[in-house]
mmCIF file with all atom_site columns, C-alpha atoms in Angstrom:
data_model
loop_
_atom_site.group_PDB
_atom_site.id
_atom_site.type_symbol
_atom_site.label_atom_id
_atom_site.label_alt_id
_atom_site.label_comp_id
_atom_site.label_asym_id
_atom_site.label_entity_id
_atom_site.label_seq_id
_atom_site.pdbx_PDB_ins_code
_atom_site.Cartn_x
_atom_site.Cartn_y
_atom_site.Cartn_z
_atom_site.occupancy
_atom_site.B_iso_or_equiv
_atom_site.pdbx_formal_charge
_atom_site.auth_seq_id
_atom_site.auth_comp_id
_atom_site.auth_asym_id
_atom_site.auth_atom_id
_atom_site.pdbx_PDB_model_num
ATOM 1   C CA . MET E 1 1   ? 0.000  0.000   0.000   1.00 0.00 ? 1367 MET E CA 1
ATOM 2   C CA . ALA E 1 2   ? 1.298  3.438   -0.904  1.00 0.00 ? 1368 ALA E CA 1
ATOM 3   C CA . ILE E 1 3   ? 2.194  5.903   1.814   1.00 0.00 ? 1369 ILE E CA 1
ATOM 4   C CA . SER E 1 4   ? 0.695  9.379   1.480   1.00 0.00 ? 1370 SER E CA 1
ATOM 5   C CA . GLU E 1 5   ? 2.873  12.482  1.464   1.00 0.00 ? 1371 GLU E CA 1
ATOM 6   C CA . LYS E 1 6   ? 1.384  13.524  4.784   1.00 0.00 ? 1372 LYS E CA 1
ATOM 7   C CA . ASP E 1 7   ? 2.364  10.210  6.395   1.00 0.00 ? 1373 ASP E CA 1
ATOM 8   C CA . GLU E 1 8   ? 5.815  10.368  4.828   1.00 0.00 ? 1374 GLU E CA 1
ATOM 9   C CA . LYS E 1 9   ? 6.349  13.830  6.254   1.00 0.00 ? 1375 LYS E CA 1
ATOM 10  C CA . SER E 1 10  ? 5.312  12.693  9.731   1.00 0.00 ? 1376 SER E CA 1
ATOM 11  C CA . LEU E 1 11  ? 7.816  9.811   9.643   1.00 0.00 ? 1377 LEU E CA 1
ATOM 12  C CA . LEU E 1 12  ? 10.852 11.838  8.539   1.00 0.00 ? 1378 LEU E CA 1
ATOM 13  C CA . ASN E 1 13  ? 12.892 14.685  9.936   1.00 0.00 ? 1379 ASN E CA 1
ATOM 14  C CA . ARG E 1 14  ? 13.281 17.924  7.972   1.00 0.00 ? 1380 ARG E CA 1
ATOM 15  C CA . GLU E 1 15  ? 16.510 17.005  6.167   1.00 0.00 ? 1381 GLU E CA 1
ATOM 16  C CA . GLU E 1 16  ? 15.199 13.602  5.110   1.00 0.00 ? 1382 GLU E CA 1
ATOM 17  C CA . TRP E 1 17  ? 11.881 15.088  4.014   1.00 0.00 ? 1383 TRP E CA 1
ATOM 18  C CA . GLU E 1 18  ? 13.621 17.658  1.806   1.00 0.00 ? 1384 GLU E CA 1
ATOM 19  C CA . LEU E 1 19  ? 15.529 14.823  0.155   1.00 0.00 ? 1385 LEU E CA 1
ATOM 20  C CA . VAL E 1 20  ? 12.391 12.730  -0.394  1.00 0.00 ? 1386 VAL E CA 1
ATOM 21  C CA . ILE E 1 21  ? 10.374 15.664  -1.739  1.00 0.00 ? 1387 ILE E CA 1
ATOM 22  C CA . GLN E 1 22  ? 13.055 16.088  -4.464  1.00 0.00 ? 1388 GLN E CA 1
ATOM 23  C CA . THR E 1 23  ? 11.950 12.723  -5.854  1.00 0.00 ? 1389 THR E CA 1
ATOM 24  C CA . ARG E 1 24  ? 8.438  13.980  -6.645  1.00 0.00 ? 1390 ARG E CA 1
ATOM 25  C CA . HIS E 1 25  ? 7.292  15.969  -9.645  1.00 0.00 ? 1391 HIS E CA 1
ATOM 26  C CA . PRO E 1 26  ? 7.700  18.832  -10.555 1.00 0.00 ? 1392 PRO E CA 1
ATOM 27  C CA . VAL E 1 27  ? 10.904 19.158  -8.480  1.00 0.00 ? 1393 VAL E CA 1
ATOM 28  C CA . LEU E 1 28  ? 12.284 15.940  -9.965  1.00 0.00 ? 1394 LEU E CA 1
ATOM 29  C CA . GLY E 1 29  ? 12.145 17.318  -13.489 1.00 0.00 ? 1395 GLY E CA 1
ATOM 30  C CA . ASP E 1 30  ? 14.117 20.431  -12.511 1.00 0.00 ? 1396 ASP E CA 1
ATOM 31  C CA . CYS E 1 31  ? 17.123 18.518  -11.133 1.00 0.00 ? 1397 CYS E CA 1
ATOM 32  C CA . ASP E 1 32  ? 20.187 17.834  -13.245 1.00 0.00 ? 1398 ASP E CA 1
ATOM 33  C CA . ALA E 1 33  ? 21.973 14.477  -13.521 1.00 0.00 ? 1399 ALA E CA 1
ATOM 34  C CA . LYS E 1 34  ? 24.545 15.208  -10.789 1.00 0.00 ? 1400 LYS E CA 1
ATOM 35  C CA . GLU E 1 35  ? 21.851 16.166  -8.297  1.00 0.00 ? 1401 GLU E CA 1
ATOM 36  C CA . LEU E 1 36  ? 19.923 12.993  -9.105  1.00 0.00 ? 1402 LEU E CA 1
ATOM 37  C CA . GLN E 1 37  ? 22.997 10.821  -8.600  1.00 0.00 ? 1403 GLN E CA 1
ATOM 38  C CA . ALA E 1 38  ? 23.805 12.512  -5.269  1.00 0.00 ? 1404 ALA E CA 1
ATOM 39  C CA . ALA E 1 39  ? 20.210 12.113  -4.096  1.00 0.00 ? 1405 ALA E CA 1
ATOM 40  C CA . ARG E 1 40  ? 20.223 8.441   -5.098  1.00 0.00 ? 1406 ARG E CA 1
ATOM 41  C CA . LYS E 1 41  ? 23.419 7.813   -3.118  1.00 0.00 ? 1407 LYS E CA 1
ATOM 42  C CA . ARG E 1 42  ? 22.020 9.506   -0.007  1.00 0.00 ? 1408 ARG E CA 1
ATOM 43  C CA . LEU E 1 43  ? 18.668 7.702   -0.299  1.00 0.00 ? 1409 LEU E CA 1
ATOM 44  C CA . ARG E 1 44  ? 20.431 4.355   -0.615  1.00 0.00 ? 1410 ARG E CA 1
ATOM 45  C CA . GLU E 1 45  ? 22.382 5.104   2.566   1.00 0.00 ? 1411 GLU E CA 1
ATOM 46  C CA . LEU E 1 46  ? 19.237 6.073   4.464   1.00 0.00 ? 1412 LEU E CA 1
ATOM 47  C CA . HIS E 1 47  ? 17.356 3.022   3.171   1.00 0.00 ? 1413 HIS E CA 1
ATOM 48  C CA . ALA E 1 48  ? 20.183 0.683   4.230   1.00 0.00 ? 1414 ALA E CA 1
ATOM 49  C CA . LYS E 1 49  ? 20.303 2.277   7.676   1.00 0.00 ? 1415 LYS E CA 1
ATOM 50  C CA . GLU E 1 50  ? 16.556 1.863   8.224   1.00 0.00 ? 1416 GLU E CA 1
ATOM 51  C CA . GLN E 1 51  ? 16.693 -1.666  6.855   1.00 0.00 ? 1417 GLN E CA 1
ATOM 52  C CA . GLY E 1 52  ? 19.341 -2.519  9.454   1.00 0.00 ? 1418 GLY E CA 1
ATOM 53  C CA . PHE E 1 53  ? 17.255 -0.953  12.228  1.00 0.00 ? 1419 PHE E CA 1
ATOM 54  C CA . ALA E 1 54  ? 14.139 -2.821  11.136  1.00 0.00 ? 1420 ALA E CA 1
ATOM 55  C CA . ARG E 1 55  ? 15.959 -6.150  10.967  1.00 0.00 ? 1421 ARG E CA 1
ATOM 56  C CA . HIS E 1 56  ? 17.504 -5.603  14.380  1.00 0.00 ? 1422 HIS E CA 1
ATOM 57  C CA . LYS E 1 57  ? 14.142 -4.695  15.945  1.00 0.00 ? 1423 LYS E CA 1
ATOM 58  C CA . SER E 1 58  ? 12.645 -7.803  14.396  1.00 0.00 ? 1424 SER E CA 1
ATOM 59  C CA . ARG E 1 59  ? 15.399 -9.963  15.901  1.00 0.00 ? 1425 ARG E CA 1
ATOM 60  C CA . VAL E 1 60  ? 14.907 -8.288  19.280  1.00 0.00 ? 1426 VAL E CA 1
ATOM 61  C CA . GLY E 1 61  ? 11.182 -9.003  19.062  1.00 0.00 ? 1427 GLY E CA 1
ATOM 62  C CA . LYS E 1 62  ? 11.876 -12.675 18.377  1.00 0.00 ? 1428 LYS E CA 1
ATOM 63  C CA . GLY E 1 63  ? 14.385 -12.775 21.241  1.00 0.00 ? 1429 GLY E CA 1
ATOM 64  C CA . THR E 1 64  ? 17.394 -13.685 19.099  1.00 0.00 ? 1430 THR E CA 1
ATOM 65  C CA . ALA E 1 65  ? 19.220 -10.366 19.624  1.00 0.00 ? 1431 ALA E CA 1
ATOM 66  C CA . ASP E 1 66  ? 19.903 -8.015  22.522  1.00 0.00 ? 1432 ASP E CA 1
ATOM 67  C CA . MET E 1 67  ? 18.457 -4.504  22.745  1.00 0.00 ? 1433 MET E CA 1
ATOM 68  C CA . ARG E 1 68  ? 20.657 -1.619  21.622  1.00 0.00 ? 1434 ARG E CA 1
ATOM 69  C CA . GLY E 1 69  ? 20.568 1.981   22.785  1.00 0.00 ? 1435 GLY E CA 1
ATOM 70  C CA . GLY E 1 70  ? 17.592 3.263   24.753  1.00 0.00 ? 1436 GLY E CA 1
ATOM 71  C CA . SER E 1 71  ? 16.715 6.030   22.296  1.00 0.00 ? 1437 SER E CA 1
ATOM 72  C CA . PHE E 1 72  ? 15.658 3.596   19.578  1.00 0.00 ? 1438 PHE E CA 1
ATOM 73  C CA . PRO E 1 73  ? 11.920 3.427   18.750  1.00 0.00 ? 1439 PRO E CA 1
ATOM 74  C CA . GLY E 1 74  ? 9.986  0.856   20.729  1.00 0.00 ? 1440 GLY E CA 1
ATOM 75  C CA . ASN E 1 75  ? 8.611  -1.259  17.887  1.00 0.00 ? 1441 ASN E CA 1
ATOM 76  C CA . VAL E 1 76  ? 9.571  -2.456  14.450  1.00 0.00 ? 1442 VAL E CA 1
ATOM 77  C CA . GLU E 1 77  ? 6.785  -0.510  12.716  1.00 0.00 ? 1443 GLU E CA 1
ATOM 78  C CA . LYS E 1 78  ? 8.439  2.901   12.455  1.00 0.00 ? 1444 LYS E CA 1
ATOM 79  C CA . PRO E 1 79  ? 11.800 1.778   10.997  1.00 0.00 ? 1445 PRO E CA 1
ATOM 80  C CA . ALA E 1 80  ? 9.948  -0.478  8.555   1.00 0.00 ? 1446 ALA E CA 1
ATOM 81  C CA . ARG E 1 81  ? 7.662  2.374   7.439   1.00 0.00 ? 1447 ARG E CA 1
ATOM 82  C CA . ARG E 1 82  ? 10.618 4.753   7.099   1.00 0.00 ? 1448 ARG E CA 1
ATOM 83  C CA . LYS E 1 83  ? 12.375 2.106   5.003   1.00 0.00 ? 1449 LYS E CA 1
ATOM 84  C CA . GLN E 1 84  ? 9.298  1.959   2.764   1.00 0.00 ? 1450 GLN E CA 1
ATOM 85  C CA . VAL E 1 85  ? 9.372  5.738   2.335   1.00 0.00 ? 1451 VAL E CA 1
ATOM 86  C CA . PHE E 1 86  ? 13.007 5.643   1.248   1.00 0.00 ? 1452 PHE E CA 1
ATOM 87  C CA . ALA E 1 87  ? 12.357 2.656   -1.026  1.00 0.00 ? 1453 ALA E CA 1
ATOM 88  C CA . GLY E 1 88  ? 9.524  4.506   -2.758  1.00 0.00 ? 1454 GLY E CA 1
ATOM 89  C CA . ALA E 1 89  ? 11.677 7.597   -3.210  1.00 0.00 ? 1455 ALA E CA 1
ATOM 90  C CA . LEU E 1 90  ? 14.477 5.462   -4.637  1.00 0.00 ? 1456 LEU E CA 1
ATOM 91  C CA . LYS E 1 91  ? 12.058 3.804   -7.023  1.00 0.00 ? 1457 LYS E CA 1
ATOM 92  C CA . ARG E 1 92  ? 10.836 7.171   -8.334  1.00 0.00 ? 1458 ARG E CA 1
ATOM 93  C CA . LEU E 1 93  ? 14.397 8.449   -8.640  1.00 0.00 ? 1459 LEU E CA 1
ATOM 94  C CA . ASN E 1 94  ? 15.652 5.350   -10.467 1.00 0.00 ? 1460 ASN E CA 1
ATOM 95  C CA . LYS E 1 95  ? 12.715 5.528   -12.854 1.00 0.00 ? 1461 LYS E CA 1
ATOM 96  C CA . GLU E 1 96  ? 13.517 9.163   -13.700 1.00 0.00 ? 1462 GLU E CA 1
ATOM 97  C CA . ILE E 1 97  ? 17.222 8.412   -14.184 1.00 0.00 ? 1463 ILE E CA 1
ATOM 98  C CA . HIS E 1 98  ? 16.312 5.508   -16.489 1.00 0.00 ? 1464 HIS E CA 1
ATOM 99  C CA . ARG E 1 99  ? 13.825 7.670   -18.415 1.00 0.00 ? 1465 ARG E CA 1
ATOM 100 C CA . ARG E 1 100 ? 16.515 10.305  -19.013 1.00 0.00 ? 1466 ARG E CA 1
ATOM 101 C CA . HIS E 1 101 ? 19.019 7.657   -20.076 1.00 0.00 ? 1467 HIS E CA 1
ATOM 102 C CA . VAL E 1 102 ? 16.555 6.266   -22.633 1.00 0.00 ? 1468 VAL E CA 1
ATOM 103 C CA . MET E 1 103 ? 15.871 9.774   -23.978 1.00 0.00 ? 1469 MET E CA 1
ATOM 104 C CA . GLU E 1 104 ? 19.619 10.428  -24.396 1.00 0.00 ? 1470 GLU E CA 1
ATOM 105 C CA . ALA E 1 105 ? 20.078 7.100   -26.188 1.00 0.00 ? 1471 ALA E CA 1
ATOM 106 C CA . ARG E 1 106 ? 17.159 7.861   -28.490 1.00 0.00 ? 1472 ARG E CA 1
ATOM 107 C CA . GLU E 1 107 ? 18.638 11.283  -29.333 1.00 0.00 ? 1473 GLU E CA 1
ATOM 108 C CA . ALA E 1 108 ? 22.044 9.733   -30.042 1.00 0.00 ? 1474 ALA E CA 1
ATOM 109 C CA . LEU E 1 109 ? 20.402 7.217   -32.365 1.00 0.00 ? 1475 LEU E CA 1
ATOM 110 C CA . ARG E 1 110 ? 18.561 9.987   -34.216 1.00 0.00 ? 1476 ARG E CA 1
ATOM 111 C CA . ASP E 1 111 ? 21.771 11.988  -34.613 1.00 0.00 ? 1477 ASP E CA 1
ATOM 112 C CA . SER E 1 112 ? 23.704 9.029   -35.987 1.00 0.00 ? 1478 SER E CA 1
ATOM 113 C CA . ALA E 1 113 ? 20.846 8.186   -38.385 1.00 0.00 ? 1479 ALA E CA 1
ATOM 114 C CA . ARG E 1 114 ? 20.835 11.776  -39.656 1.00 0.00 ? 1480 ARG E CA 1
ATOM 115 C CA . ARG E 1 115 ? 24.612 11.692  -40.167 1.00 0.00 ? 1481 ARG E CA 1
ATOM 116 C CA . ALA E 1 116 ? 24.357 8.358   -42.001 1.00 0.00 ? 1482 ALA E CA 1
ATOM 117 C CA . LEU E 1 117 ? 21.640 9.728   -44.263 1.00 0.00 ? 1483 LEU E CA 1
ATOM 118 C CA . ALA E 1 118 ? 23.688 12.832  -44.995 1.00 0.00 ? 1484 ALA E CA 1
ATOM 119 C CA . MET E 1 119 ? 26.702 10.667  -45.866 1.00 0.00 ? 1485 MET E CA 1
ATOM 120 C CA . LYS E 1 120 ? 24.560 8.472   -48.111 1.00 0.00 ? 1486 LYS E CA 1
ATOM 121 C CA . VAL E 1 121 ? 23.106 11.492  -49.906 1.00 0.00 ? 1487 VAL E CA 1
ATOM 122 C CA . ALA E 1 122 ? 26.587 13.003  -50.318 1.00 0.00 ? 1488 ALA E CA 1
ATOM 123 C CA . ALA E 1 123 ? 27.924 9.724   -51.730 1.00 0.00 ? 1489 ALA E CA 1
ATOM 124 C CA . ALA E 1 124 ? 24.985 9.476   -54.165 1.00 0.00 ? 1490 ALA E CA 1
ATOM 125 C CA . GLU E 1 125 ? 25.596 13.023  -55.387 1.00 0.00 ? 1491 GLU E CA 1
ATOM 126 C CA . GLY E 1 126 ? 29.297 12.274  -55.846 1.00 0.00 ? 1492 GLY E CA 1
ATOM 127 C CA . ASP E 1 127 ? 28.545 9.263   -58.054 1.00 0.00 ? 1493 ASP E CA 1
ATOM 128 C CA . SER E 1 128 ? 26.253 11.255  -60.347 1.00 0.00 ? 1494 SER E CA 1
#
């Protein structure tokens, strides 16, 4: 089930929220390739961190691991939900990066086809 923006905002701190909001339109379309790559790296780090927290809380709940620091949330729900937020943001970001890559490849193909046609026309005119 998808998580609403309002729920996402309530789960994240300000810095994390600003990063996640960059993965939504129209902000996503305004970012350049370097910004997208930096955001993807940071989101992957945050996702991995929350994944580790969620796994640890699950092991603590089963009794196979000891508790860590006292400031950690009391149940596995919050780290798992935060992980879902970061996973969704990563999914949107990866889709946009892929879309841009496909557009660049399509443009390169068009350019090479135009050059090939121009060469063919020039060769045909030279033979005549």
